[in-house]
Amino acid sequence: MKVLLTGSAGFIGSAIGRLLDDEEHEVVRVDLMLDKAHGAATAPEGTHQLDVREAGSWSHLLDGVDVVCHQAAVVGAGVTVADLPAYASHNDLGTAVLLAGMREAGVHRLVLASSMVVYGEGRYACTEHGDQVPGPRSTAALDAGDFENHCPLCGTALTWTLVDEDARLDPRSSYAASKLAQEHYTSSWVRQAGAAAVALRYHNVYGPGMPRDTPYSGVAAMFRSSLERGEPPQVFEDGGQVRDFVHVDDVARANLAALRAVVEADAGSFDAYNVASGHPVGILDVARLVAAGTGSDLAPEVTGGYRLGDVRHVVASPARAAAELGFTAEVLPEVGLPEFATAPLRD
C-alpha cells in the first residue's frame, strides 16, 4: 500500500509509521510539527512539514496514494472555552480540507484517529432500574466529594457497563466535540464521494515515545514525571475512575488492520471501532502500577480534585474490533504500565 500518514511525527503516528515501514509499505509522512506537541524538535527526515488546512501546499502528495491514515490533531481535555478555536481549526477544518483534497485527487479510502471522548460518560446500570443515562455531574456534588453518577429514579450510585460502538455519542469537552465533528465530516464524505472510512476510537494510549509533561502526555506520563521528581503521583477525584489503557504498539497494529480492511471495503461504508486493551483499570491502580515500575515506595496521593470536562467511567468493549478487524491487544496494562515507568519518553 501507499499510505499518506498525517501527524506522522507524533506519538501514535511515529509508531504507525514504524510498523508500516517494517511491512515495506510506502509511506508519505506529513506533520505540522506544532510547538505544543513537538516543542523545538525538527521534523524527522523524510517528513513533509506542512499544514493540512492549506490544501494548495500538499495536494500533490496524494498522487498514487491508496489510503490516508489521518492522525494529525490537537489533543487534550479542552477544559476552557478559549480552547474552542484551536480544536475547530486544526481538527475539524483540517479534516474537512483533507477530505476535500482527497476527493479532488481521487483517493477514496481513509482511516481516522477518533477517541473514546466522543461517548462522554460511559454506560451505566442501576441494580434496581436497569440501564440509565446520567447527565453531567454537578459542580456541587463534585465539590462535596460525590464523584459517582446516580440513578435518576432511586439515587443510588450507578455501576459501569461496557461501552460498545453503538452507544450514544455525547461529547463533554471542546476536544471531544471536535473529534465527533471529525467523524461526522468523514461519514458525510463517505456518502458524497462514494468512499470508505474507518474511525478508530482510541482509549487511553500510553507507551515509549510519549511526550513528557505536555497536554499530549496523558495521565500515566504525568504520574511518572511526579515520581521522577520525587513527588507522589497526584490522583484526581477518589481514584476510582475506571478506564481502558492501551499500549501504543497495539494502537499501531489496530491502524494497520484498519488500513487493510478499508482498502478492501465497499464504497459507502463507514465503521467505527473501539481500540482498547479489554482490561479496565482504575486510575489509582494506574498510579500504583507506574510507581511499582520505577521501584519507588512513594504512595499515590488522592487529592479529591477534579476537572469539569472529565467523566467518571468509560470502559470499552473490544468485541467488534476483534470480530471485524481481527484486532486484539497484546500488551496488558498490568504488564505495560510498569514497563512504561522506565521507557524512553520524548521531551
Short mmCIF file of C-alpha atoms in Angstrom, two decimals:
data_model
loop_
_atom_site.label_atom_id
_atom_site.label_comp_id
_atom_site.label_asym_id
_atom_site.label_seq_id
_atom_site.Cartn_x
_atom_site.Cartn_y
_atom_site.Cartn_z
CA MET A 1 0.00 0.00 0.00
CA LYS A 2 0.96 3.61 -0.49
CA VAL A 3 -0.19 5.44 2.66
CA LEU A 4 -0.30 9.17 3.36
CA LEU A 5 0.19 9.45 7.13
CA THR A 6 -0.71 12.77 8.77
CA GLY A 7 0.64 13.51 12.24
CA SER A 8 3.49 11.18 11.30
CA ALA A 9 6.00 12.64 13.78
CA GLY A 10 3.62 12.36 16.73
CA PHE A 11 3.49 9.75 19.46
CA ILE A 12 0.97 7.49 17.74
CA GLY A 13 1.88 8.49 14.18
CA SER A 14 5.51 7.51 14.72
CA ALA A 15 4.50 4.06 15.93
CA ILE A 16 2.21 3.56 12.93
CA GLY A 17 4.96 4.72 10.56
CA ARG A 18 7.47 2.26 12.02
CA LEU A 19 5.05 -0.61 11.59
CA LEU A 20 4.25 0.38 8.01
CA ASP A 21 7.97 0.59 7.26
CA ASP A 22 8.55 -2.83 8.83
CA GLU A 23 5.99 -4.29 6.45
CA GLU A 24 7.53 -2.43 3.50
CA HIS A 25 4.60 -0.20 2.67
CA GLU A 26 5.29 3.14 1.00
CA VAL A 27 4.66 5.94 3.50
CA VAL A 28 4.22 9.65 2.71
CA ARG A 29 4.80 11.42 6.01
CA VAL A 30 3.12 14.75 6.84
CA ASP A 31 3.35 16.72 10.10
CA LEU A 32 2.93 20.40 11.02
CA MET A 33 5.38 19.99 13.96
CA LEU A 34 3.09 22.05 16.21
CA ASP A 35 5.03 23.56 19.12
CA LYS A 36 2.73 22.28 21.85
CA ALA A 37 3.21 18.71 20.60
CA HIS A 38 6.85 18.75 19.49
CA GLY A 39 8.48 21.70 21.25
CA ALA A 40 11.64 22.77 19.46
CA ALA A 41 12.13 19.41 17.72
CA THR A 42 12.80 19.48 13.99
CA ALA A 43 10.82 17.39 11.53
CA PRO A 44 12.24 13.86 11.12
CA GLU A 45 13.98 13.13 7.86
CA GLY A 46 11.53 12.38 5.07
CA THR A 47 8.68 14.32 6.71
CA HIS A 48 6.77 16.94 4.74
CA GLN A 49 6.32 19.76 7.26
CA LEU A 50 3.05 21.38 6.27
CA ASP A 51 -0.39 22.34 7.46
CA VAL A 52 -3.22 20.14 6.16
CA ARG A 53 -5.51 23.18 6.37
CA GLU A 54 -3.58 24.67 3.40
CA ALA A 55 -4.56 22.33 0.59
CA GLY A 56 -2.60 24.04 -2.13
CA SER A 57 0.70 23.21 -0.45
CA TRP A 58 0.26 19.45 -0.26
CA SER A 59 -2.40 18.13 -2.66
CA HIS A 60 0.30 16.72 -4.97
CA LEU A 61 1.33 14.35 -2.17
CA LEU A 62 -1.87 12.38 -2.76
CA ASP A 63 -0.71 11.22 -6.19
CA GLY A 64 -0.84 7.43 -6.27
CA VAL A 65 -1.92 7.12 -2.64
CA ASP A 66 -4.15 4.14 -1.82
CA VAL A 67 -5.31 5.23 1.61
CA VAL A 68 -4.86 8.10 4.08
CA CYS A 69 -4.19 7.46 7.78
CA HIS A 70 -5.23 10.71 9.49
CA GLN A 71 -3.62 11.07 12.92
CA ALA A 72 -2.97 14.84 12.94
CA ALA A 73 -4.93 16.64 15.65
CA VAL A 74 -4.70 19.00 18.59
CA VAL A 75 -5.41 16.87 21.66
CA GLY A 76 -6.02 17.42 25.37
CA ALA A 77 -9.00 17.92 27.60
CA GLY A 78 -10.13 21.24 26.16
CA VAL A 79 -11.36 22.48 29.51
CA THR A 80 -11.92 26.16 28.68
CA VAL A 81 -13.94 27.98 26.06
CA ALA A 82 -10.70 29.59 24.87
CA ASP A 83 -9.65 26.18 23.51
CA LEU A 84 -12.53 26.03 21.03
CA PRO A 85 -10.94 27.87 18.07
CA ALA A 86 -7.81 25.69 18.12
CA TYR A 87 -9.79 22.45 18.15
CA ALA A 88 -12.22 23.65 15.49
CA SER A 89 -9.39 24.85 13.27
CA HIS A 90 -6.82 22.06 13.49
CA ASN A 91 -9.14 19.11 13.98
CA ASP A 92 -12.32 19.97 12.14
CA LEU A 93 -11.21 22.38 9.41
CA GLY A 94 -8.07 20.31 8.92
CA THR A 95 -10.11 17.16 8.40
CA ALA A 96 -12.57 18.91 6.09
CA VAL A 97 -9.76 20.30 3.90
CA LEU A 98 -8.07 16.89 3.80
CA LEU A 99 -11.30 15.15 2.74
CA ALA A 100 -11.95 17.69 0.02
CA GLY A 101 -8.39 17.29 -1.24
CA MET A 102 -8.75 13.51 -1.26
CA ARG A 103 -11.91 13.81 -3.33
CA GLU A 104 -10.14 16.01 -5.87
CA ALA A 105 -7.21 13.57 -6.06
CA GLY A 106 -9.42 10.50 -6.40
CA VAL A 107 -8.31 8.96 -3.08
CA HIS A 108 -11.33 7.29 -1.53
CA ARG A 109 -10.09 5.35 1.50
CA LEU A 110 -9.42 6.78 4.98
CA VAL A 111 -8.55 5.63 8.49
CA LEU A 112 -9.39 8.37 11.02
CA ALA A 113 -7.98 8.68 14.54
CA SER A 114 -11.01 9.25 16.76
CA SER A 115 -11.31 8.90 20.53
CA MET A 116 -13.31 7.43 23.37
CA VAL A 117 -14.20 11.01 24.35
CA VAL A 118 -16.99 11.00 21.75
CA TYR A 119 -19.01 8.87 24.18
CA GLY A 120 -18.90 11.35 27.04
CA GLU A 121 -19.85 9.29 30.04
CA GLY A 122 -19.75 5.54 29.58
CA ARG A 123 -22.65 3.16 30.03
CA TYR A 124 -24.25 2.67 33.43
CA ALA A 125 -26.81 0.47 35.14
CA CYS A 126 -28.81 0.59 38.36
CA THR A 127 -29.23 -2.68 40.22
CA GLU A 128 -32.95 -1.94 40.58
CA HIS A 129 -33.85 0.08 37.48
CA GLY A 130 -31.53 -1.27 34.79
CA ASP A 131 -29.73 0.82 32.18
CA GLN A 132 -29.55 4.54 32.91
CA VAL A 133 -28.17 7.61 31.12
CA PRO A 134 -26.67 10.05 33.62
CA GLY A 135 -26.36 13.74 32.91
CA PRO A 136 -23.21 15.77 33.61
CA ARG A 137 -22.08 15.60 37.21
CA SER A 138 -22.87 18.82 39.09
CA THR A 139 -20.21 21.12 40.47
CA ALA A 140 -21.90 20.99 43.87
CA ALA A 141 -21.66 17.20 44.01
CA LEU A 142 -18.03 17.20 42.89
CA ASP A 143 -17.15 19.87 45.45
CA ALA A 144 -18.75 17.66 48.11
CA GLY A 145 -16.64 14.68 47.07
CA ASP A 146 -19.51 12.80 45.45
CA PHE A 147 -17.93 11.62 42.22
CA GLU A 148 -20.27 8.84 41.18
CA ASN A 149 -23.19 9.05 38.79
CA HIS A 150 -26.53 8.31 40.42
CA CYS A 151 -29.72 6.66 39.29
CA PRO A 152 -32.26 9.38 38.46
CA LEU A 153 -35.03 7.16 39.83
CA CYS A 154 -33.67 5.99 43.17
CA GLY A 155 -30.47 7.97 43.70
CA THR A 156 -28.15 5.01 44.21
CA ALA A 157 -24.69 5.02 42.68
CA LEU A 158 -24.67 3.52 39.20
CA THR A 159 -22.26 0.78 38.14
CA TRP A 160 -20.38 0.95 34.85
CA THR A 161 -21.03 -1.42 31.98
CA LEU A 162 -19.14 -1.93 28.72
CA VAL A 163 -19.42 0.74 26.03
CA ASP A 164 -19.79 -0.60 22.53
CA GLU A 165 -19.66 1.39 19.31
CA ASP A 166 -23.46 1.79 19.20
CA ALA A 167 -23.50 3.75 22.47
CA ARG A 168 -24.90 7.26 22.30
CA LEU A 169 -22.38 9.98 21.48
CA ASP A 170 -22.31 12.83 23.98
CA PRO A 171 -19.06 14.88 23.94
CA ARG A 172 -18.34 16.76 27.17
CA SER A 173 -15.36 18.97 26.19
CA SER A 174 -14.07 21.09 23.31
CA TYR A 175 -11.71 18.31 22.28
CA ALA A 176 -14.48 15.72 22.41
CA ALA A 177 -16.77 17.88 20.29
CA SER A 178 -14.01 18.26 17.69
CA LYS A 179 -13.39 14.51 17.49
CA LEU A 180 -17.08 13.82 16.97
CA ALA A 181 -17.19 16.53 14.29
CA GLN A 182 -14.31 14.75 12.53
CA GLU A 183 -16.38 11.57 12.47
CA HIS A 184 -19.41 13.44 11.12
CA TYR A 185 -17.38 15.09 8.34
CA THR A 186 -15.95 11.71 7.46
CA SER A 187 -19.29 9.92 7.32
CA SER A 188 -20.68 12.70 5.12
CA TRP A 189 -17.64 12.45 2.81
CA VAL A 190 -18.14 8.70 2.54
CA ARG A 191 -21.66 9.18 1.22
CA GLN A 192 -20.94 12.14 -1.05
CA ALA A 193 -17.68 10.84 -2.52
CA GLY A 194 -18.51 7.14 -2.83
CA ALA A 195 -15.67 6.47 -0.42
CA ALA A 196 -15.00 4.20 2.58
CA ALA A 197 -13.61 5.01 6.02
CA VAL A 198 -12.86 3.55 9.42
CA ALA A 199 -12.80 5.62 12.62
CA LEU A 200 -10.69 4.19 15.43
CA ARG A 201 -11.86 5.34 18.85
CA TYR A 202 -8.68 5.22 20.91
CA HIS A 203 -8.95 4.74 24.62
CA ASN A 204 -6.09 5.84 26.91
CA VAL A 205 -2.92 5.38 24.86
CA TYR A 206 0.49 5.08 26.55
CA GLY A 207 3.92 3.68 25.79
CA PRO A 208 7.51 4.52 24.77
CA GLY A 209 7.96 7.82 22.96
CA MET A 210 5.08 9.51 24.77
CA PRO A 211 5.64 13.26 25.22
CA ARG A 212 6.71 14.33 28.69
CA ASP A 213 4.68 16.93 30.60
CA THR A 214 2.62 18.40 27.76
CA PRO A 215 -1.13 18.40 27.00
CA TYR A 216 -0.29 15.36 24.86
CA SER A 217 1.21 13.39 27.73
CA GLY A 218 -1.68 11.57 29.34
CA VAL A 219 -2.11 10.70 32.98
CA ALA A 220 0.34 7.78 33.02
CA ALA A 221 3.18 10.05 31.85
CA MET A 222 2.20 12.68 34.41
CA PHE A 223 2.31 10.08 37.20
CA ARG A 224 5.75 9.02 36.02
CA SER A 225 7.03 12.60 35.93
CA SER A 226 5.88 13.16 39.51
CA LEU A 227 7.74 10.07 40.67
CA GLU A 228 10.89 11.16 38.83
CA ARG A 229 10.73 14.47 40.73
CA GLY A 230 10.47 12.54 43.99
CA GLU A 231 6.82 13.53 44.42
CA PRO A 232 3.82 11.24 44.92
CA PRO A 233 1.54 10.99 41.87
CA GLN A 234 -1.48 13.27 42.23
CA VAL A 235 -4.71 11.35 41.63
CA PHE A 236 -7.91 13.29 40.94
CA GLU A 237 -11.30 12.53 42.47
CA ASP A 238 -11.09 9.39 44.63
CA GLY A 239 -9.00 7.38 42.16
CA GLY A 240 -11.91 5.07 41.43
CA GLN A 241 -12.41 6.32 37.85
CA VAL A 242 -12.17 3.33 35.52
CA ARG A 243 -10.60 3.50 32.08
CA ASP A 244 -9.02 1.24 29.48
CA PHE A 245 -5.29 1.78 28.88
CA VAL A 246 -4.00 0.55 25.52
CA HIS A 247 -0.33 0.35 24.51
CA VAL A 248 0.83 2.44 21.55
CA ASP A 249 2.19 -0.64 19.78
CA ASP A 250 -1.29 -2.15 19.91
CA VAL A 251 -2.76 1.10 18.56
CA ALA A 252 -0.34 0.89 15.62
CA ARG A 253 -1.41 -2.71 14.99
CA ALA A 254 -5.07 -1.64 15.05
CA ASN A 255 -4.34 1.02 12.44
CA LEU A 256 -2.63 -1.47 10.16
CA ALA A 257 -5.62 -3.81 10.46
CA ALA A 258 -7.97 -0.92 9.68
CA LEU A 259 -5.89 0.19 6.68
CA ARG A 260 -6.03 -3.29 5.21
CA ALA A 261 -9.76 -3.54 5.85
CA VAL A 262 -10.73 -0.15 4.42
CA VAL A 263 -8.71 -0.65 1.22
CA GLU A 264 -10.90 -3.68 0.52
CA ALA A 265 -14.15 -2.15 1.80
CA ASP A 266 -17.18 -1.42 -0.37
CA ALA A 267 -17.81 2.19 -1.33
CA GLY A 268 -20.19 3.90 1.07
CA SER A 269 -19.05 2.05 4.20
CA PHE A 270 -18.18 3.87 7.40
CA ASP A 271 -17.37 1.87 10.53
CA ALA A 272 -16.18 2.86 13.99
CA TYR A 273 -14.20 0.63 16.35
CA ASN A 274 -13.01 0.87 19.93
CA VAL A 275 -9.26 0.43 20.23
CA ALA A 276 -8.76 -0.82 23.76
CA SER A 277 -6.93 -3.46 25.77
CA GLY A 278 -10.15 -5.01 27.07
CA HIS A 279 -8.68 -4.94 30.60
CA PRO A 280 -10.15 -1.99 32.57
CA VAL A 281 -8.14 -0.41 35.37
CA GLY A 282 -8.83 2.26 37.99
CA ILE A 283 -6.80 5.47 37.89
CA LEU A 284 -5.41 4.92 41.39
CA ASP A 285 -4.22 1.50 40.26
CA VAL A 286 -2.60 3.10 37.21
CA ALA A 287 -0.57 5.31 39.56
CA ARG A 288 0.37 2.28 41.66
CA LEU A 289 1.45 0.25 38.61
CA VAL A 290 3.63 3.09 37.31
CA ALA A 291 5.15 3.58 40.78
CA ALA A 292 5.88 -0.15 41.00
CA GLY A 293 7.71 0.01 37.69
CA THR A 294 10.01 2.75 38.97
CA GLY A 295 10.73 0.89 42.18
CA SER A 296 9.53 3.91 44.13
CA ASP A 297 7.94 3.50 47.55
CA LEU A 298 6.03 6.77 47.15
CA ALA A 299 2.31 6.11 47.56
CA PRO A 300 -0.04 7.98 45.19
CA GLU A 301 -1.86 10.91 46.78
CA VAL A 302 -5.61 11.02 46.21
CA THR A 303 -6.42 14.74 46.05
CA GLY A 304 -10.18 14.90 45.62
CA GLY A 305 -9.62 17.49 42.89
CA TYR A 306 -11.48 17.31 39.60
CA ARG A 307 -11.81 18.76 36.12
CA LEU A 308 -15.26 19.70 34.87
CA GLY A 309 -14.68 18.16 31.44
CA ASP A 310 -13.83 14.75 32.89
CA VAL A 311 -16.23 11.83 33.02
CA ARG A 312 -16.44 9.17 35.70
CA HIS A 313 -16.06 5.85 33.88
CA VAL A 314 -15.51 4.84 30.25
CA VAL A 315 -14.84 1.14 29.76
CA ALA A 316 -14.74 -0.14 26.20
CA SER A 317 -15.96 -3.31 24.60
CA PRO A 318 -13.23 -4.55 22.23
CA ALA A 319 -15.51 -7.19 20.71
CA ARG A 320 -16.31 -5.52 17.37
CA ALA A 321 -12.66 -4.76 16.55
CA ALA A 322 -11.78 -8.37 17.32
CA ALA A 323 -14.60 -9.78 15.19
CA GLU A 324 -14.36 -7.44 12.19
CA LEU A 325 -10.76 -6.23 12.11
CA GLY A 326 -9.12 -9.24 13.73
CA PHE A 327 -7.52 -6.88 16.27
CA THR A 328 -6.89 -7.93 19.86
CA ALA A 329 -4.48 -6.08 22.12
CA GLU A 330 -1.31 -7.95 23.06
CA VAL A 331 0.07 -5.73 25.85
CA LEU A 332 -1.99 -5.83 29.04
CA PRO A 333 -1.94 -2.83 31.43
CA GLU A 334 -0.55 -4.83 34.34
CA VAL A 335 2.50 -5.56 32.17
CA GLY A 336 2.73 -2.45 30.01
CA LEU A 337 2.25 0.21 32.69
CA PRO A 338 5.14 -0.90 34.92
CA GLU A 339 7.35 -1.20 31.82
CA PHE A 340 6.28 2.28 30.75
CA ALA A 341 7.67 3.66 34.02
CA THR A 342 11.24 3.39 32.67
CA ALA A 343 10.59 3.53 28.91
CA PRO A 344 12.15 6.39 26.91
CA LEU A 345 9.92 9.47 26.62
CA ARG A 346 10.10 12.44 24.29
CA ASP A 347 10.93 15.77 25.93
#
